[in-house]
Each structure stands twice: as C-alpha cells, then as structure tokens.
C-alpha cells in the first residue's frame, strides 16, 4: 500500500516546523510498511495534479508570507475544490486554514482574498500586539471518540462563522480570543490553529488521517497495526496535566 502526499509551499508556509506533520505521517506509515511519496509545490513551479493525491498539506505563515501565497493559490481554486469534493484529505494549519475561507484581513488592513471553499473569514487587529499566543487544548470527536488534542497557537487573525469546528476549546483561545470553538473539520478537511507540529503531539489524530486516506484509496476497511506510543502518550499526558491543573479544569 502507498500514499501520495502533496505539500504546498513548504519553503514559505512552515511556521513552528509545520512541515514536521508530513514527517510524522511518513514515519507512522513506514512503521507499518505503507510507502509514502511526498511531492512539493511552490511558486513558479508547474501546476500540481491535485486530484492524484491522497493528502494535501498547507502549513502556517506570517502575514508577509501569506500575501505571497494567497495570490498564487487562487489560480488553483477549481482544482482544489474538485479534489475536496472527490475526498482528498486536506490538513491546513493556521495561515493555511485562514486562506481556505472567504478572506483574511491582515494586521496592516490588507484584504487577502481566500479560496472561499468555506464560509468563514478572518480578521486581524491593526494592533500587532493583539494575538492569541500560547498552548492550547481542544476536545475533538474523532471516530466517535472524544479526544483531547494539544498544540500551540500564535495568530492575530480572528476567525468568524465557522460552521463545523474541529473541536471545543478547553484551554487557550481557539478561533478567536476566548472562543469555545477551534478550527474547522469536515470528513476530509481539518483546518486548525494548532501548531506543534500537530501530528507529532497527537498520534491518534495522525492514525485517523492515515486510515481515512487508505480506506478511501483502497475502498476497504483498514486496520492499522498498533505502534508503541509510550513516549508520545507520556509527553501528552505531561502537558495535559500541567495545563489543566493550572487552569483548574
Ligand atoms: N499570519 C496569520 C495570523 O497572524 C497566521 C499566523 C500563523 O500561521 N501562525 O493570524
């Protein structure tokens, strides 16, 4: 079995090591003898064939980087829309998540047109100090199970009108200052403010994505071999204990 992954603008959109998410996907697949082919696309390269991929990834970026990418990615609106309709999985982090909405108003007041795949929109304050920064924990329903997902957020953008959030915030801010909701999730798209890298800190989520992609590709139920996650689970438990005790949740 194999998976084809496309990483969009990895040289521009890679805040807090977001591309590490791809490394984790590859690592957990390889441990199960699933081959992973990773292609990249960035500005001035040939148009990628979006629908040939099982998973497409876009990381976060500063306002300056988002300005560059926003213009380029609009060229592929139709192709992206079609591949989402066909079920390709999209993982979008922070600045990448923002660009899939209607627009992003950055901290200088520029309006960057988004892909408009979803109805949410994001606006930053003109006061650059006003940012949601810090560790974050959300609860998300993955495979009918409520999971705690941990990460780190740093965004000026406040995202409004998300219809189907990725999770409920139990520590941190989320889509806006002190929001209850975080990110967006539909069956084959997760957009989130959680850097981490997200997938290294949350192995169950990585496996959910791998399973989704394989089941779609091979059109059958897939049971992933269990991996030894003692270290990952311990690290997660540690951060949950530390933050939730502090917050008295
Ligand atoms: N530049 C965007 C913001 O500040 C996204 C930041 C990010 O990707 N961490 O909201």
XYZ file of C-alpha atoms and ligand atoms in Angstrom:
259
model
C 0.000 0.000 0.000
C 1.105 3.544 -0.515
C 0.035 7.137 -0.042
C 0.763 10.173 -2.181
C 1.164 13.426 -0.333
C 1.453 16.939 -1.706
C 2.994 19.597 0.474
C 2.057 23.109 -0.674
C 4.572 25.978 -0.412
C 6.821 24.176 2.109
C 9.553 26.784 1.664
C 7.156 29.639 2.550
C 4.479 28.256 4.866
C 6.308 26.366 7.600
C 5.839 28.174 10.912
C 6.932 26.295 14.037
C 8.062 23.328 11.956
C 4.610 22.647 10.474
C 6.197 20.513 7.767
C 7.089 18.113 10.580
C 3.496 16.920 10.223
C 4.474 15.303 6.945
C 7.482 13.641 8.573
C 5.209 12.145 11.216
C 2.752 10.833 8.654
C 5.642 9.226 6.818
C 7.135 7.782 9.997
C 3.897 6.188 11.169
C 3.167 4.820 7.686
C 6.662 3.394 7.187
C 6.459 1.577 10.543
C 3.526 -0.290 9.010
C 5.163 -0.891 5.647
C 2.995 1.688 3.937
C 5.053 3.589 1.395
C 4.790 7.348 1.263
C 5.593 9.505 -1.712
C 5.933 13.197 -0.934
C 5.782 15.863 -3.648
C 6.049 19.562 -3.104
C 4.702 22.562 -4.957
C 5.736 26.160 -4.623
C 5.571 29.412 -6.574
C 6.852 29.290 -10.171
C 6.641 25.516 -10.355
C 4.497 23.510 -12.699
C 0.849 23.119 -11.699
C 0.405 20.059 -9.480
C -2.249 17.487 -10.318
C -4.280 17.975 -7.173
C -6.615 15.032 -7.692
C -3.812 12.472 -7.868
C -3.007 12.976 -4.176
C -4.419 11.220 -1.141
C -3.468 14.022 1.192
C -2.614 17.679 0.672
C -0.949 19.785 3.330
C -0.554 23.528 3.829
C 1.198 24.984 6.864
C 1.091 28.380 8.560
C 2.870 31.606 7.740
C 3.352 35.202 8.774
C 1.193 37.887 7.139
C 4.021 38.668 4.731
C 4.284 35.060 3.604
C 0.527 34.715 3.346
C 0.398 37.704 0.993
C 2.743 35.928 -1.414
C 0.954 32.596 -1.249
C -2.615 33.967 -1.329
C -2.153 35.302 -4.859
C -0.648 32.103 -6.197
C -3.038 29.603 -4.633
C -6.090 31.377 -6.079
C -5.054 30.066 -9.514
C -5.922 26.578 -8.296
C -9.289 27.275 -6.680
C -11.219 24.986 -9.048
C -8.714 22.145 -8.814
C -8.668 22.317 -5.011
C -12.445 22.458 -4.812
C -12.748 19.426 -7.087
C -10.240 17.350 -5.173
C -12.025 18.134 -1.888
C -15.284 17.006 -3.481
C -13.607 13.784 -4.563
C -12.449 13.144 -0.993
C -8.751 14.046 -0.946
C -7.798 14.803 2.646
C -6.606 18.356 3.384
C -4.682 19.288 6.519
C -4.365 23.047 6.903
C -2.540 24.798 9.696
C -3.137 28.365 10.882
C -2.293 30.700 7.961
C -3.167 27.834 5.590
C -6.508 27.322 7.330
C -7.246 31.058 7.017
C -6.630 31.034 3.245
C -9.377 28.440 2.661
C -12.012 30.856 3.977
C -13.561 33.887 2.247
C -10.800 36.320 3.102
C -8.061 37.223 5.549
C -7.691 40.852 6.657
C -4.117 41.106 7.855
C -2.620 43.270 10.598
C -1.949 46.080 8.119
C -5.540 46.140 6.931
C -4.865 44.425 3.562
C -7.618 42.100 2.444
C -6.293 38.844 1.034
C -8.936 37.064 -0.980
C -9.291 33.475 0.185
C -10.175 30.373 -1.794
C -13.725 30.670 -0.463
C -14.055 26.919 -0.096
C -15.626 27.564 3.308
C -17.775 30.427 4.570
C -15.591 31.566 7.452
C -13.496 34.721 7.301
C -10.598 36.015 9.381
C -9.650 39.477 10.547
C -6.581 40.640 12.458
C -6.495 43.671 14.684
C -4.379 46.584 13.436
C -2.696 46.404 16.828
C 0.024 43.841 16.161
C 0.336 43.033 19.869
C -3.175 41.592 19.949
C -2.540 37.939 19.271
C -3.721 34.617 20.617
C -0.483 33.067 21.795
C 0.145 30.005 23.933
C -0.558 26.355 24.494
C -3.993 25.120 23.580
C -6.049 22.009 24.273
C -9.198 21.126 22.424
C -11.608 18.233 22.546
C -12.489 16.793 19.201
C -14.732 13.962 18.092
C -12.636 11.600 16.023
C -14.129 8.248 15.027
C -16.999 8.676 17.504
C -14.487 9.125 20.293
C -13.808 12.391 22.114
C -10.067 13.043 22.066
C -8.010 15.722 23.716
C -5.747 17.365 21.157
C -2.823 19.534 22.237
C -0.888 22.205 20.365
C 0.425 25.733 20.336
C -1.337 28.737 18.823
C 0.038 32.086 17.677
C -2.310 34.082 15.484
C -3.507 37.639 15.192
C -6.352 36.564 12.913
C -9.754 36.033 14.494
C -11.857 33.591 12.529
C -15.632 34.071 12.362
C -18.554 31.989 11.090
C -17.059 28.511 11.197
C -19.945 26.119 10.766
C -18.290 22.824 11.711
C -15.402 23.380 14.162
C -12.573 20.915 14.604
C -13.011 20.964 18.363
C -14.161 22.607 21.562
C -11.547 24.663 23.385
C -10.779 23.549 26.921
C -7.590 25.571 27.357
C -6.380 28.507 25.253
C -8.213 30.715 22.754
C -9.270 28.935 19.560
C -10.738 30.646 16.502
C -10.993 33.973 18.353
C -9.945 35.352 21.720
C -11.502 33.136 24.389
C -13.596 31.288 21.863
C -15.281 27.956 22.507
C -14.572 26.649 19.043
C -11.352 25.798 17.301
C -10.617 25.213 13.630
C -12.838 23.592 11.056
C -13.480 19.954 10.296
C -15.461 18.140 7.698
C -14.957 14.488 6.814
C -11.849 15.073 4.702
C -10.633 18.507 5.797
C -9.082 19.655 9.043
C -8.119 23.309 9.362
C -6.695 24.317 12.721
C -4.670 26.929 14.580
C -2.692 24.176 16.292
C 0.988 24.161 15.510
C 3.030 21.584 17.329
C 3.746 20.057 14.946
C 0.187 18.935 15.479
C 0.647 15.320 14.402
C 3.761 14.634 16.473
C 1.885 15.618 19.614
C -1.312 13.766 18.723
C -0.579 10.327 17.277
C -4.246 9.218 17.380
C -5.080 12.045 15.014
C -2.281 11.032 12.655
C -3.637 7.497 12.541
C -7.154 8.761 11.890
C -5.862 10.639 8.842
C -3.793 7.693 7.574
C -6.752 5.329 7.966
C -9.095 7.728 6.179
C -6.690 8.109 3.244
C -6.066 4.362 2.890
C -9.727 3.412 3.160
C -10.656 5.928 0.524
C -7.858 4.859 -1.777
C -8.278 1.093 -1.463
C -12.018 1.148 -0.869
C -11.961 -1.303 2.044
C -11.725 -1.255 5.843
C -8.187 -0.818 7.069
C -6.911 -1.817 10.497
C -3.680 -0.079 11.342
C -1.137 -2.039 13.322
C -0.727 -0.581 16.829
C 2.550 1.227 17.378
C 4.430 1.673 20.599
C 3.387 5.206 21.595
C 4.601 5.075 25.175
C 6.813 8.105 24.733
C 4.248 10.146 22.773
C 1.491 9.338 25.274
C 3.698 10.233 28.210
C 4.589 13.598 26.643
C 0.930 14.333 26.005
C -0.131 13.307 29.493
C 2.511 15.595 30.916
C 1.276 18.662 29.024
C -2.383 17.887 29.769
C -1.659 17.556 33.483
C 0.397 20.715 33.551
C -2.101 22.908 31.714
C -5.342 21.527 33.056
C -4.159 21.644 36.661
C -3.068 25.234 36.125
C -6.467 26.106 34.663
C -8.344 24.039 37.232
C -10.442 22.426 34.503
N -0.410 35.481 9.899
C -1.549 34.820 10.442
C -2.008 35.415 11.748
O -1.245 36.047 12.433
C -1.260 33.345 10.581
C -0.198 33.041 11.586
C 0.198 31.591 11.652
O 0.156 30.867 10.661
N 0.680 31.193 12.819
O -3.138 35.236 12.129
